[in-house]
Short mmCIF file of C-alpha atoms and ligand atoms in Angstrom, two decimals:
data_model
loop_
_atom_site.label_atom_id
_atom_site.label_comp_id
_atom_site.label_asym_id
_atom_site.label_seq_id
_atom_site.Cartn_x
_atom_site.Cartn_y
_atom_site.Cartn_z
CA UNK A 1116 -6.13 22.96 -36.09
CA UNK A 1117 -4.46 22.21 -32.85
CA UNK A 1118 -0.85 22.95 -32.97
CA UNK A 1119 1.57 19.89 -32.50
CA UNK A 1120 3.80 20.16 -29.26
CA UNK A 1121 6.64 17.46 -29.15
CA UNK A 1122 8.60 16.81 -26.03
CA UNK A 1123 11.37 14.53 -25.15
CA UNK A 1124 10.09 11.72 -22.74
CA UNK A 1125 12.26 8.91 -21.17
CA UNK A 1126 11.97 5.61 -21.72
CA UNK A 1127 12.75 4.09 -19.10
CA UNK A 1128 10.87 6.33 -16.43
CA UNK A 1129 8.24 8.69 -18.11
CA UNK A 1130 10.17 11.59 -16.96
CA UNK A 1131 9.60 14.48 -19.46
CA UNK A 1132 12.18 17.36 -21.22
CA UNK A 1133 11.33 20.25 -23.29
CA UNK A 1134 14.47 19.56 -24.93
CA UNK A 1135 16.82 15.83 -25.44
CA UNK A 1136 19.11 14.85 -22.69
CA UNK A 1137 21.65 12.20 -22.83
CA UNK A 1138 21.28 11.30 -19.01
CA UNK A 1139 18.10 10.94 -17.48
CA UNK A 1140 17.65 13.42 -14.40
CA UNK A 1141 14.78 10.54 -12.91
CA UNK A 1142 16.65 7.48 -13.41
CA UNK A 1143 20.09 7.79 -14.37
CA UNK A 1144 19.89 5.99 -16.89
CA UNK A 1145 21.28 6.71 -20.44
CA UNK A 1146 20.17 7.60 -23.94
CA UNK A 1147 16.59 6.79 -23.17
CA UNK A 1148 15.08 10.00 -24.62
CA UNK A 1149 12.97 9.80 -27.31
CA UNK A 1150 10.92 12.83 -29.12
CA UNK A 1151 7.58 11.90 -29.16
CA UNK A 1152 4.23 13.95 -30.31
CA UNK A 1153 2.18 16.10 -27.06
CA UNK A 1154 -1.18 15.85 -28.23
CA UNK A 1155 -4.52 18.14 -26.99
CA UNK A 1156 -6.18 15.26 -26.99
CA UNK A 1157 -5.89 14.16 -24.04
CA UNK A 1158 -9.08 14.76 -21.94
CA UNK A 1159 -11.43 13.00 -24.72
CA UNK A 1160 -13.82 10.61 -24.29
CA UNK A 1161 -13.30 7.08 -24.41
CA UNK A 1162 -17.00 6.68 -26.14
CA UNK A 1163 -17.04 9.81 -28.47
CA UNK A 1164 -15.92 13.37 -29.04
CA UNK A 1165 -19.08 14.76 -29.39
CA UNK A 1166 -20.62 13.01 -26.91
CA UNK A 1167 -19.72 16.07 -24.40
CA UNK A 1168 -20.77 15.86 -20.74
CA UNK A 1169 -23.17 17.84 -19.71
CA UNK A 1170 -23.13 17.15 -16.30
CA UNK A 1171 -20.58 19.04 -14.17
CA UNK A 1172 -19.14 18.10 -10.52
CA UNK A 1173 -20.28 19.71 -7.75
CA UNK A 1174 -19.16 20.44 -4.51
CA UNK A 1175 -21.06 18.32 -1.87
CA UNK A 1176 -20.61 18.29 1.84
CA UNK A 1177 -18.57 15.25 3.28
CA UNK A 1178 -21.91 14.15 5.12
CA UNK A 1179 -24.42 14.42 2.32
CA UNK A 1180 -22.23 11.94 0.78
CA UNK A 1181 -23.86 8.50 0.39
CA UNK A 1182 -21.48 5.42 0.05
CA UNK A 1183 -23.26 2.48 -1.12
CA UNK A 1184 -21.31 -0.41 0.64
CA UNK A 1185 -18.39 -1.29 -1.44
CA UNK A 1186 -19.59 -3.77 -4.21
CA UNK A 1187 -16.91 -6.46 -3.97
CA UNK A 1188 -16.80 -9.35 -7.14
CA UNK A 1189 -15.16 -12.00 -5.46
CA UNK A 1190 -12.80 -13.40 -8.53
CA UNK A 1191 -13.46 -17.47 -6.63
CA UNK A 1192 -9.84 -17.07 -6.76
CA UNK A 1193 -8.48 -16.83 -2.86
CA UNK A 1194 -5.08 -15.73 -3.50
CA UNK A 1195 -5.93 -12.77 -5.71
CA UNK A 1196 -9.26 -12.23 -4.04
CA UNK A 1197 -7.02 -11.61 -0.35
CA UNK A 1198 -4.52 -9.47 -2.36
CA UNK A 1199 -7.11 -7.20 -3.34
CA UNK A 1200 -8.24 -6.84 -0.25
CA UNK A 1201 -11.54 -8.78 -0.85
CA UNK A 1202 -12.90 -9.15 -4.34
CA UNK A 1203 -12.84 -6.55 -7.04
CA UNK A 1204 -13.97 -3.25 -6.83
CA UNK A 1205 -16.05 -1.91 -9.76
CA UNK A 1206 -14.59 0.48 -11.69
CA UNK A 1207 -11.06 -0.19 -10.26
CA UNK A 1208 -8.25 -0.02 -12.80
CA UNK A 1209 -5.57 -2.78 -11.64
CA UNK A 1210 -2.37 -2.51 -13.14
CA UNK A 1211 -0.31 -6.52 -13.12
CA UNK A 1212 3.12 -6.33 -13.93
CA UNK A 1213 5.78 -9.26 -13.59
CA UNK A 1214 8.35 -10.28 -16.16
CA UNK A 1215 8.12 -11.82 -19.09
CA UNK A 1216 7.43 -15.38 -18.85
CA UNK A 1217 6.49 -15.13 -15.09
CA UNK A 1218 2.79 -16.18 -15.64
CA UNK A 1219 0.82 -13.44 -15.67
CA UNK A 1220 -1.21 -14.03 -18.58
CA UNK A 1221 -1.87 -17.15 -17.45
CA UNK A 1222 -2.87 -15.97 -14.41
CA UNK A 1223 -5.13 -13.72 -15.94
CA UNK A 1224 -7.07 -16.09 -18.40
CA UNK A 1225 -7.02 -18.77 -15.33
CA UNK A 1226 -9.19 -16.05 -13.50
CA UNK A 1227 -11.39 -15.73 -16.60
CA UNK A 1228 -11.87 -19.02 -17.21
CA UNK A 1229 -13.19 -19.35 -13.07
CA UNK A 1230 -15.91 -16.60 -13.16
CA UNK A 1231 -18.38 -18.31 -15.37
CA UNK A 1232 -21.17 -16.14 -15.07
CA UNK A 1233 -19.43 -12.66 -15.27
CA UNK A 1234 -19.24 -11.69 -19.02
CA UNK A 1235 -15.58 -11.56 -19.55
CA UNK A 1236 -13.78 -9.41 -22.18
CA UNK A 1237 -9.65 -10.70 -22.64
CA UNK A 1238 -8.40 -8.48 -25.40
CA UNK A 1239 -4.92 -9.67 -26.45
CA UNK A 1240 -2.02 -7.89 -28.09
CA UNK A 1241 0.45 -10.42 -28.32
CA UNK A 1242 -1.21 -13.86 -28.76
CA UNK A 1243 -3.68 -15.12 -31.17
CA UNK A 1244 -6.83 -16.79 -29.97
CA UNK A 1245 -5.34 -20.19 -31.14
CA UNK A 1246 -2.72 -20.12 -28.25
CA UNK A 1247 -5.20 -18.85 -25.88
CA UNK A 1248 -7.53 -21.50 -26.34
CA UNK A 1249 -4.83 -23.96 -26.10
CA UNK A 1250 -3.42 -22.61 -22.63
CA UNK A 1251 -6.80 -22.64 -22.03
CA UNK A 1252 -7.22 -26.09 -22.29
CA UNK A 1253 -3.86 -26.84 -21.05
CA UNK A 1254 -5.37 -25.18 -17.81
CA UNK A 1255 -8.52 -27.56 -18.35
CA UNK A 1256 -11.52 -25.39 -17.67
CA UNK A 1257 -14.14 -23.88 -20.20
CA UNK A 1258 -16.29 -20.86 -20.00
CA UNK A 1259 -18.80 -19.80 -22.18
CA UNK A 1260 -18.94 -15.72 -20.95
CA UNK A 1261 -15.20 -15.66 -21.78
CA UNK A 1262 -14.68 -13.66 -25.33
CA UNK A 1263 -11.63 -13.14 -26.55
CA UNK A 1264 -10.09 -10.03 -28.85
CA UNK A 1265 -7.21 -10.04 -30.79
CA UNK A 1266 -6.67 -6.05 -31.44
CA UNK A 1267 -3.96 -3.80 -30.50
CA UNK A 1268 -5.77 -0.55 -31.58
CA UNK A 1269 -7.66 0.91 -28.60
CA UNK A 1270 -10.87 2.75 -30.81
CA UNK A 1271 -11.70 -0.62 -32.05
CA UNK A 1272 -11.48 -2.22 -28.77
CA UNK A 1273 -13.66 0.40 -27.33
CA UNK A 1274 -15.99 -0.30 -30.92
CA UNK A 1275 -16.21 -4.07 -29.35
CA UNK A 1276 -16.75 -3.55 -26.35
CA UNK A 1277 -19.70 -1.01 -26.49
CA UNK A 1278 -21.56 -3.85 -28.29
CA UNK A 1279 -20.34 -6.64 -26.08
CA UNK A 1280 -20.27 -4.69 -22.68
CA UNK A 1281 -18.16 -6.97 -20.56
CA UNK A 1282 -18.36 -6.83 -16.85
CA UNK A 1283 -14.79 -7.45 -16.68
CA UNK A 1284 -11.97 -6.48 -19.16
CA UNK A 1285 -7.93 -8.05 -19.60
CA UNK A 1286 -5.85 -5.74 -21.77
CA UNK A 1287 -3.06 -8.06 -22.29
CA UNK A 1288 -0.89 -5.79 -22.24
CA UNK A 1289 -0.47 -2.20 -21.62
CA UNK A 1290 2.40 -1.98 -23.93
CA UNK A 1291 1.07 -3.47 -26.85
CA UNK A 1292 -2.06 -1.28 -27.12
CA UNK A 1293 -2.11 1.92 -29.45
CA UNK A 1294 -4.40 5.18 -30.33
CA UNK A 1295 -4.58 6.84 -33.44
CA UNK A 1296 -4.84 9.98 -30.96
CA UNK A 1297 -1.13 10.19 -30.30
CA UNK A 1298 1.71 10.13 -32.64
CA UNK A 1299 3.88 7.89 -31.24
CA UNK A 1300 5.13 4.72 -30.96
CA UNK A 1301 3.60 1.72 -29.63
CA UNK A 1302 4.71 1.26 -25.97
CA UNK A 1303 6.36 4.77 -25.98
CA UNK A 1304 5.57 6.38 -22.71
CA UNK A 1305 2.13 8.48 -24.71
CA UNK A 1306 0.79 5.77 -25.86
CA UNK A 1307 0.76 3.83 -22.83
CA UNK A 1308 -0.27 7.24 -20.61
CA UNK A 1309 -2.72 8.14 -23.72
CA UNK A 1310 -4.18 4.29 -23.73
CA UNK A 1311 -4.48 3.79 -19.78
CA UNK A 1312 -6.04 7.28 -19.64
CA UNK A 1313 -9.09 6.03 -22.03
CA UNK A 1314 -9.24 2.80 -20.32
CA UNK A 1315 -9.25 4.57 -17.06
CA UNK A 1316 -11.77 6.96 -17.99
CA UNK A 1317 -13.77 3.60 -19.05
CA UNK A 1318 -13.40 1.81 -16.18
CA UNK A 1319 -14.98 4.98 -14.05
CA UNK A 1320 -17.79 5.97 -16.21
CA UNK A 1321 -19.18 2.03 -16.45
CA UNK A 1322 -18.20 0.74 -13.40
CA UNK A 1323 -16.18 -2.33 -14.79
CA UNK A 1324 -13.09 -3.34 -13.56
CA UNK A 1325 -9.90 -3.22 -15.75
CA UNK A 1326 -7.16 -5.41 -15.61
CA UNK A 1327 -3.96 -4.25 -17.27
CA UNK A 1328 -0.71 -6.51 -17.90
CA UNK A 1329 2.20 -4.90 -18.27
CA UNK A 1330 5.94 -6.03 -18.64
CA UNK A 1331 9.07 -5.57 -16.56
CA UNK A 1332 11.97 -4.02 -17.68
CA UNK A 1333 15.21 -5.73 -15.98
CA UNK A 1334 15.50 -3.22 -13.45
CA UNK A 1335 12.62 -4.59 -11.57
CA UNK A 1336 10.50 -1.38 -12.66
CA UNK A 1337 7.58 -1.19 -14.63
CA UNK A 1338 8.64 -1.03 -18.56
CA UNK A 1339 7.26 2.64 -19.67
CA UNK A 1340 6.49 5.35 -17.00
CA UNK A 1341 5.92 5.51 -13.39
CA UNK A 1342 2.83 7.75 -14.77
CA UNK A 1343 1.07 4.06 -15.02
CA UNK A 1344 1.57 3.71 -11.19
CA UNK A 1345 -0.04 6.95 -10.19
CA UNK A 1346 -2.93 6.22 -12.46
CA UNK A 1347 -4.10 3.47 -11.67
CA UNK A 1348 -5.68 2.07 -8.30
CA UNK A 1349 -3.97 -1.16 -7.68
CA UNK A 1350 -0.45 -2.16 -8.33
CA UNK A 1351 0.18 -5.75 -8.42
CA UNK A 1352 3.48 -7.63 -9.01
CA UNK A 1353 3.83 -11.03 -9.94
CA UNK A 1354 7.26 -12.27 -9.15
CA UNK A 1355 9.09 -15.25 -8.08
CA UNK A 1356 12.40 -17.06 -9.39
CA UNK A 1357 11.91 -18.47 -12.81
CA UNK A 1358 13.61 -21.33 -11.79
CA UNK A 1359 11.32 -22.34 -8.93
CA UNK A 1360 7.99 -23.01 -9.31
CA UNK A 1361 6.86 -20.74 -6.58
CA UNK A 1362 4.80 -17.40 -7.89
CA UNK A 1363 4.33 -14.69 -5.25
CA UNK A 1364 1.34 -12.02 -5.90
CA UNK A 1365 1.89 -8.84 -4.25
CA UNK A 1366 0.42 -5.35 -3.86
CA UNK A 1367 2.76 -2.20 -3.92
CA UNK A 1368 0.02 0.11 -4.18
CA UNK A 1369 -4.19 -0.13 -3.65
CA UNK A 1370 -6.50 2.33 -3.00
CA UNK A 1371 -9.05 -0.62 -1.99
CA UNK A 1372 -7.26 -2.30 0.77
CA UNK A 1373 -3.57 -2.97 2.45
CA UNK A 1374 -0.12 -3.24 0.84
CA UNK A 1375 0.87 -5.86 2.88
CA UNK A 1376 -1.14 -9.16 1.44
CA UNK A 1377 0.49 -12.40 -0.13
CA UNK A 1378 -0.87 -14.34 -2.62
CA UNK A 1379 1.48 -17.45 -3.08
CA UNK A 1380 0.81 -19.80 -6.61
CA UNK A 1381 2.81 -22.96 -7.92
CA UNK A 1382 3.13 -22.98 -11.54
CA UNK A 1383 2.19 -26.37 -12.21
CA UNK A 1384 1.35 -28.46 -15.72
CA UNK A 1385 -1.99 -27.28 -15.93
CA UNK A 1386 -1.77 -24.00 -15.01
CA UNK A 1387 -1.13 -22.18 -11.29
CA UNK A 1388 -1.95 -23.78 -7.91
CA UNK A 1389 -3.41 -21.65 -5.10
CA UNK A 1390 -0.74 -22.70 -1.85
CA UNK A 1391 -3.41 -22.37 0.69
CA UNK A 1392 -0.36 -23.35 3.40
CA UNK A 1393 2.71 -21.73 2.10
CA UNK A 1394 4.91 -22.82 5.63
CA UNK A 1395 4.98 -26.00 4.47
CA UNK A 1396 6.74 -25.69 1.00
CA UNK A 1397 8.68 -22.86 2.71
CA UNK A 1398 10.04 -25.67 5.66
CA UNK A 1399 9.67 -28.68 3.88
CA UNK A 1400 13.51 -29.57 2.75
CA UNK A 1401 14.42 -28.98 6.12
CA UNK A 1402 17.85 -31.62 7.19
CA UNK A 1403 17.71 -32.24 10.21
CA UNK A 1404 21.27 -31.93 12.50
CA UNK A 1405 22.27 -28.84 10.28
CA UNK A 1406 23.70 -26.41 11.55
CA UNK A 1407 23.26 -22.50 10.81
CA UNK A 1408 19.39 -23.31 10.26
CA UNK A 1409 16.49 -21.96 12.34
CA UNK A 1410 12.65 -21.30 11.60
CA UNK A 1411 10.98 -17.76 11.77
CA UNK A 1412 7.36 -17.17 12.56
CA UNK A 1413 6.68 -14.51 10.62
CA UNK A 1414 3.42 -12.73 9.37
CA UNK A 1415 3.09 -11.06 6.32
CA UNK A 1416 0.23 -8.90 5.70
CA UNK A 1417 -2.46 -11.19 8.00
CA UNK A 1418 -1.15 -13.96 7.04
CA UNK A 1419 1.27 -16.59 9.29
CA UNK A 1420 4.51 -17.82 7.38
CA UNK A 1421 6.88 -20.19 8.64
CA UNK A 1422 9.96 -19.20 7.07
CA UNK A 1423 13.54 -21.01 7.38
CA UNK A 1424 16.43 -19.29 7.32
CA UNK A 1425 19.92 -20.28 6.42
CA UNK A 1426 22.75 -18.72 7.13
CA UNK A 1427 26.77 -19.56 7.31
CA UNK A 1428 29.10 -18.03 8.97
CA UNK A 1429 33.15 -19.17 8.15
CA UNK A 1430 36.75 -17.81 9.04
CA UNK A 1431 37.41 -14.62 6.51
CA UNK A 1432 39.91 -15.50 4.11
CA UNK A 1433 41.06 -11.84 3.32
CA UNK A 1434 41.18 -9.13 5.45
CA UNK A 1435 37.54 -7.23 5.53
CA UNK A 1436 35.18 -10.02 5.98
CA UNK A 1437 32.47 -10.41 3.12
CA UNK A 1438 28.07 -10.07 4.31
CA UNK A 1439 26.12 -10.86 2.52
CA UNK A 1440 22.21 -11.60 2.38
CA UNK A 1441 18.89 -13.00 0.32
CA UNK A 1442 15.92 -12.46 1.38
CA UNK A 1443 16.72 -9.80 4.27
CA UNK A 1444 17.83 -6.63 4.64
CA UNK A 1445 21.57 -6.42 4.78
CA UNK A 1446 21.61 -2.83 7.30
CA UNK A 1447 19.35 -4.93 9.64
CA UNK A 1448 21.57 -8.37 9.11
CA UNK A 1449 25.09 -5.74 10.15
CA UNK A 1450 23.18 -4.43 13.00
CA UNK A 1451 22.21 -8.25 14.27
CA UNK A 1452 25.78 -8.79 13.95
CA UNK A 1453 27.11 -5.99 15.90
CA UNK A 1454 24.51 -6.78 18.65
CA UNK A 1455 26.02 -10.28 18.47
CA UNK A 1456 29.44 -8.90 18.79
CA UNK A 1457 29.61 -6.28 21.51
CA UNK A 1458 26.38 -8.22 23.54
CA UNK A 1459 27.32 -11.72 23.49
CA UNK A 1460 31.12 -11.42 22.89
CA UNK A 1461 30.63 -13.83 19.74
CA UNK A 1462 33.60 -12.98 17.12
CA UNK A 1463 32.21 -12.51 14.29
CA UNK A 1464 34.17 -9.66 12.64
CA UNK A 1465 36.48 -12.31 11.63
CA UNK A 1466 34.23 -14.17 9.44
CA UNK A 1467 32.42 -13.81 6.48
CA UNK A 1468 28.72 -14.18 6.74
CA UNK A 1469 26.00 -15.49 4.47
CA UNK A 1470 22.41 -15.37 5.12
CA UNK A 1471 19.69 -16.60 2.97
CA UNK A 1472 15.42 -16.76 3.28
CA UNK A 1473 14.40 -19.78 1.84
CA UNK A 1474 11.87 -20.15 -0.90
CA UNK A 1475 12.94 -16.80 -2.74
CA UNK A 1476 10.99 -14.42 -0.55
CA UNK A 1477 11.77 -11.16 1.16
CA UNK A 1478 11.10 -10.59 4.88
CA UNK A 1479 10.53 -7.20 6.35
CA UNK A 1480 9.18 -8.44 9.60
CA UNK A 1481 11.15 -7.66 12.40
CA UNK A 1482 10.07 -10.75 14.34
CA UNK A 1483 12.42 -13.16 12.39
CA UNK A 1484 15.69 -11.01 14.08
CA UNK A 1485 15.17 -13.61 16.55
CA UNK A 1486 15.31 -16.43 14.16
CA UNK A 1487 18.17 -14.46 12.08
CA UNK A 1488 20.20 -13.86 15.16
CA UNK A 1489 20.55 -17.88 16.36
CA UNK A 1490 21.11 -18.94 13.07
CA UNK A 1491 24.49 -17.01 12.84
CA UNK A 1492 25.16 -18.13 16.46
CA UNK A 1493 24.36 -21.86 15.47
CA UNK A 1494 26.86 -21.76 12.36
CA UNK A 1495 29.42 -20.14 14.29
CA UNK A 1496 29.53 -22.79 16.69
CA UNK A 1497 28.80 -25.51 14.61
CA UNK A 1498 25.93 -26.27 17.18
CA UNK A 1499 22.56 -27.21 15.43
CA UNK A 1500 19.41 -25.31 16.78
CA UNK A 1501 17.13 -28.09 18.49
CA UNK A 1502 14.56 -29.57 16.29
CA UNK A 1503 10.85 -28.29 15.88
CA UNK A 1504 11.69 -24.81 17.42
CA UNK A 1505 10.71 -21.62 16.02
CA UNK A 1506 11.72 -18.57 16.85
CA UNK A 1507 9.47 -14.93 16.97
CA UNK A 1508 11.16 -11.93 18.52
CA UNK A 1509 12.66 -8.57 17.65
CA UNK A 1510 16.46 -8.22 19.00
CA UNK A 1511 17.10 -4.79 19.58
CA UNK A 1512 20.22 -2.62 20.28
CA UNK A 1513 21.30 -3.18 23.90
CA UNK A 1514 20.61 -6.88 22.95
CA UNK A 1515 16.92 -7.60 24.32
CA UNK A 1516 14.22 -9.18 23.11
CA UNK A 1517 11.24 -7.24 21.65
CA UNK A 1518 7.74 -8.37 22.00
CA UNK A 1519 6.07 -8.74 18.17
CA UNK A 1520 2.92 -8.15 17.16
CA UNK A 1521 0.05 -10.43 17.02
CA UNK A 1522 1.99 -13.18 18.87
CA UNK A 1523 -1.10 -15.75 18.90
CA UNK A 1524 -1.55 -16.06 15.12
CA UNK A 1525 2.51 -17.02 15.01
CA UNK A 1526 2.16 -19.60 18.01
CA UNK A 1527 -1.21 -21.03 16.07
CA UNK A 1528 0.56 -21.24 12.97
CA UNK A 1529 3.45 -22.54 14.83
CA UNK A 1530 1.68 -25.13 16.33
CA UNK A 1531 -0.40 -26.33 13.79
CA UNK A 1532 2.49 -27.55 12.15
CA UNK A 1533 3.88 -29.76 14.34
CA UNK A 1534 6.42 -27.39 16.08
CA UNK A 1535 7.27 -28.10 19.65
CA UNK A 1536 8.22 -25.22 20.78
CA UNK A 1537 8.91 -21.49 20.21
CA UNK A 1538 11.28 -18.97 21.46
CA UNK A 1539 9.27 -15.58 22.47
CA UNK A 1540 10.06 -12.28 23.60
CA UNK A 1541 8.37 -12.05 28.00
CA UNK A 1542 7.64 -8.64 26.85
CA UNK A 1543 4.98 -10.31 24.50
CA UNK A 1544 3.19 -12.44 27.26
CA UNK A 1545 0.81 -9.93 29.02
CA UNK A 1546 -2.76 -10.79 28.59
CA UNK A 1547 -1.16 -14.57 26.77
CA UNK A 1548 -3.20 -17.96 27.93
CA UNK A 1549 -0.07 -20.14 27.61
CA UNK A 1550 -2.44 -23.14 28.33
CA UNK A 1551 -4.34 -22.54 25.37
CA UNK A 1552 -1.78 -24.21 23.80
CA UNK A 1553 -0.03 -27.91 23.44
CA UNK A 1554 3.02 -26.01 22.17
CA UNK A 1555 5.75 -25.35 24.52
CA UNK A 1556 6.39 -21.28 25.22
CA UNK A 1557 9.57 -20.37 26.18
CA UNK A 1558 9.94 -16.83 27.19
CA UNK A 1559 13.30 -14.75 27.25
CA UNK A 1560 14.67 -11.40 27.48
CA UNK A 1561 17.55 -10.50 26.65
CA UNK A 1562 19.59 -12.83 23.08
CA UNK A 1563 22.66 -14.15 25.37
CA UNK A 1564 19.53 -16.55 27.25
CA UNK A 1565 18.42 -17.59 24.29
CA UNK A 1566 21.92 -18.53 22.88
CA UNK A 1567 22.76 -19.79 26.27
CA UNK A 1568 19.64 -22.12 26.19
CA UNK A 1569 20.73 -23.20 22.49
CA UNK A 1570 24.06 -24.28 22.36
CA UNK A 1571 23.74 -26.25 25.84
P1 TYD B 592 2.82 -16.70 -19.45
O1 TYD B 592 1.49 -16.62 -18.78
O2 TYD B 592 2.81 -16.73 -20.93
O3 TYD B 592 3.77 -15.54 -18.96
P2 TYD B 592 3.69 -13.96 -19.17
O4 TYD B 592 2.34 -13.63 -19.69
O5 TYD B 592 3.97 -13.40 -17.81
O6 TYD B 592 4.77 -13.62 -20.12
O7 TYD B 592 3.52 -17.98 -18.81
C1 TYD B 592 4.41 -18.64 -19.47
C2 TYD B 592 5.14 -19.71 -18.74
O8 TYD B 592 4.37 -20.54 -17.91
C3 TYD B 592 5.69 -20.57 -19.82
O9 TYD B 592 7.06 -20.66 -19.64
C4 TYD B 592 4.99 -21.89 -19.69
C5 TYD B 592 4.54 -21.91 -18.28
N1 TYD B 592 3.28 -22.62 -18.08
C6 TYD B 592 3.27 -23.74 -17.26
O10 TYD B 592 4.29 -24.16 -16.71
N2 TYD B 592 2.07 -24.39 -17.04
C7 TYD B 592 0.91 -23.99 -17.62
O11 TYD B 592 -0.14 -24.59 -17.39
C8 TYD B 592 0.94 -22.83 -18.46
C9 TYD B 592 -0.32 -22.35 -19.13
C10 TYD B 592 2.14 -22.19 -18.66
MG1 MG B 593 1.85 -12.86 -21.56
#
């Protein structure tokens, strides 16, 4: 009989100890420690024990190896479909995590409910099939290859789906799923390792691709262990502000394509809206004759986004002035300040300053420093930024102007909706056909022009 092994796990973050520890060493956090059970059983077989492999791996030369052009099942969903870099993968294991309440089972279901000809397997742990099949009809679409499993204990999901054999399977969700292999808690860090190994193992042997939800804790990481992350191919988060209606989809990690694609939903009445256009909800409550306001041409991932950004700037009531930021990254928001400062002589360590990306995202782009930078400028001096400009430029440290990358797809963007004209680095116009387009190009080098051509 194999000899039981117990070890002290955390959590919060997966990381293990032979022995307990009030703080933990990976996250800081404390009391999170919990003995749980170290089975042997680890490297079975999601079908059967003692149906052993026979067939062993062998080494094969890089060359020899065929690849059979990447089988991609578009999900008719564009949002998800350009976040996964194209479709599904077969055999991919795709791990969706939000917080509760965010949408992401009925994301999931909605995406069921549009592949009708893909036999669909949505196994639920925390909802009965009533309330699926009314947010199913609250979303308003039927499918007949859609079945749908109430069972939390993984051998008798496998049981179901060896007679069913789905093309596509939902665990909703990781944390509510248990094996009789592992002694431990459901949602404990082994069960959810132990259960996401089997469904892994699953998901490689029959080619189907796996979907698994799983929950948030409030620290923005996944609930359970970062052991979940390493496993799996694709990382998707499912955020947004629960009091908007906005719903951002984006990848942290995938083996299958880039990191750096947006998928952008409304949560609507019946169910979520693809926003084919997201500059225009992003730009839309634009006042005009404001001041502190200018629009960004950003990209993120492939993807254009006209962004507007707010920010006020106001005498500092105390003695260290206060900075603060949504949206963007505070070093980069000092360092625009300081450029500011010593560059254009504007006074800003004498006032607090407030910066804010509207809509609820976060920009990493360099390209909206430009944007960022006249904002402050245009709050400081009360002067409003002229109307239908956008900005796209990178300010760097001796206060000039940085050409961006892939400059045409922000003036395109720019122009198709409705701007006039936009603000560019004249680093970023070799090999540019200005005439191409109706929008006006205004090309600068160094911040102080730009200001200069603001505020006059
Ligand atoms: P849900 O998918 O249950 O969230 P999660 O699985 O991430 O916990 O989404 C729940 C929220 O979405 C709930 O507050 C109700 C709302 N909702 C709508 O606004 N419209 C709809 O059509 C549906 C189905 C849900
Ligand atoms: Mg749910």
């Amino acid at each position: 009989m194999a000899k039981t092994k117990t070890a002290f796990f955390c959590q919060n973050c997966g990381t293990q100890s032979p022995k307990w520890l009030g703080k933990c060493p990976g996250c800081n956090e404390w009391n999170t420690f919990v003995e749980e059970v170290v089975t042997s059983a680890q490297d079975e077989d999601w079908k059967d024990t003692t149906a052993k492999k026979s067939t062993k791996s062998k080494p094969e030369s890089l060359e020899s190896i065929e690849v059979s052009s990447e089988q991609r099942i578009p999900t008719n969903d564009k949002e998800l479909d350009r976040v996964l870099g194209g479709g599904l993968v077969g055999g991919s294991l795709i791990l969706i995590g939000g917080e509760p309440g965010i949408g992401k089972s009925t994301l999931m279901l909605q995406i069921a409910l549009q592949l009708p000809s893909v036999k669909t397997l949505y196994v639920s742990g925390e909802e009965s099939k009533q309330q699926i099949k009314m947010r199913a009809q609250r979303i308003g679409k039927q499918s007949p290859s859609l079945f749908i499993l109430t069972e939390t204990n993984l051998n008798l999901i496998f049981d179901q789906i060896k007679q069913l054999s789905p093309s596509i399977l939902i665990i909703d969700s990781i944390q509510t799923i248990f094996t009789d292999k592992v002694e431990a808690a459901t949602g404990s860090v082994s069960q959810v390792r132990q259960c996401a190994g089997e469904l892994m193992k699953f998901a490689k042997q029959t080619n189907t691709p796996v979907f698994l939800i799983g929950h948030i804790t409030k620290e923005g990481s996944l609930a359970g262990p970062k052991i979940l992350e390493h496993m799996v191919d694709t990382v998707i988060q499912f955020e947004g502000d629960r009091h908007l209606s906005y719903r951002i989809l984006r990848t942290t990690k995938n083996r299958f394509g880039s990191t750096s694609e947006l998928g952008i939903y409304e949560m609507q009445n019946n169910g979520l809206r693809q926003v084919s256009n997201p500059s225009e909800i992003l730009i839309s409550q634009r006042e005009d004759g404001l001041s502190g306001i200018s629009i960004g041409a950003s990209l993120e991932g492939n993807r254009p986004l006209l962004i507007e950004i707010q920010s006020l700037v106001t005498p500092a009531a105390y003695g260290t002035p206060q900075r603060s930021s949504t949206g963007f990254d505070s070093k980069r928001l000092n360092m625009l300040l300081a450029v500011l400062e010593k560059r254009g002589g504007h006074r800003l360590g004498m006032h607090d300053v407030f910066l804010n990306i509207a809509g609820g995202l976060r920009i990493d782009d360099p390209a909206i420093d430009l944007a960022v930078a006249v904002a402050i400028v245009s709050s400081l001096e009360e002067v409003p930024i002229p109307k239908k400009s956008c900005f796209a430029g990178e300010v760097g440290l001796g206060g000039e102007i940085r050409a961006v990358n892939r400059i045409e797809n922000r003036i395109m963007e720019a122009e198709k909706l409705g701007f006039e004209q936009i603000y560019i680095s004249e680093y970023n116009t070799k090999g540019l056909d200005m005439s191409r387009y109706a929008i006006k190009i205004l090309t600068f080098s160094r911040l102080d022009a730009v200001v200069s051509a603001i505020l006059n």
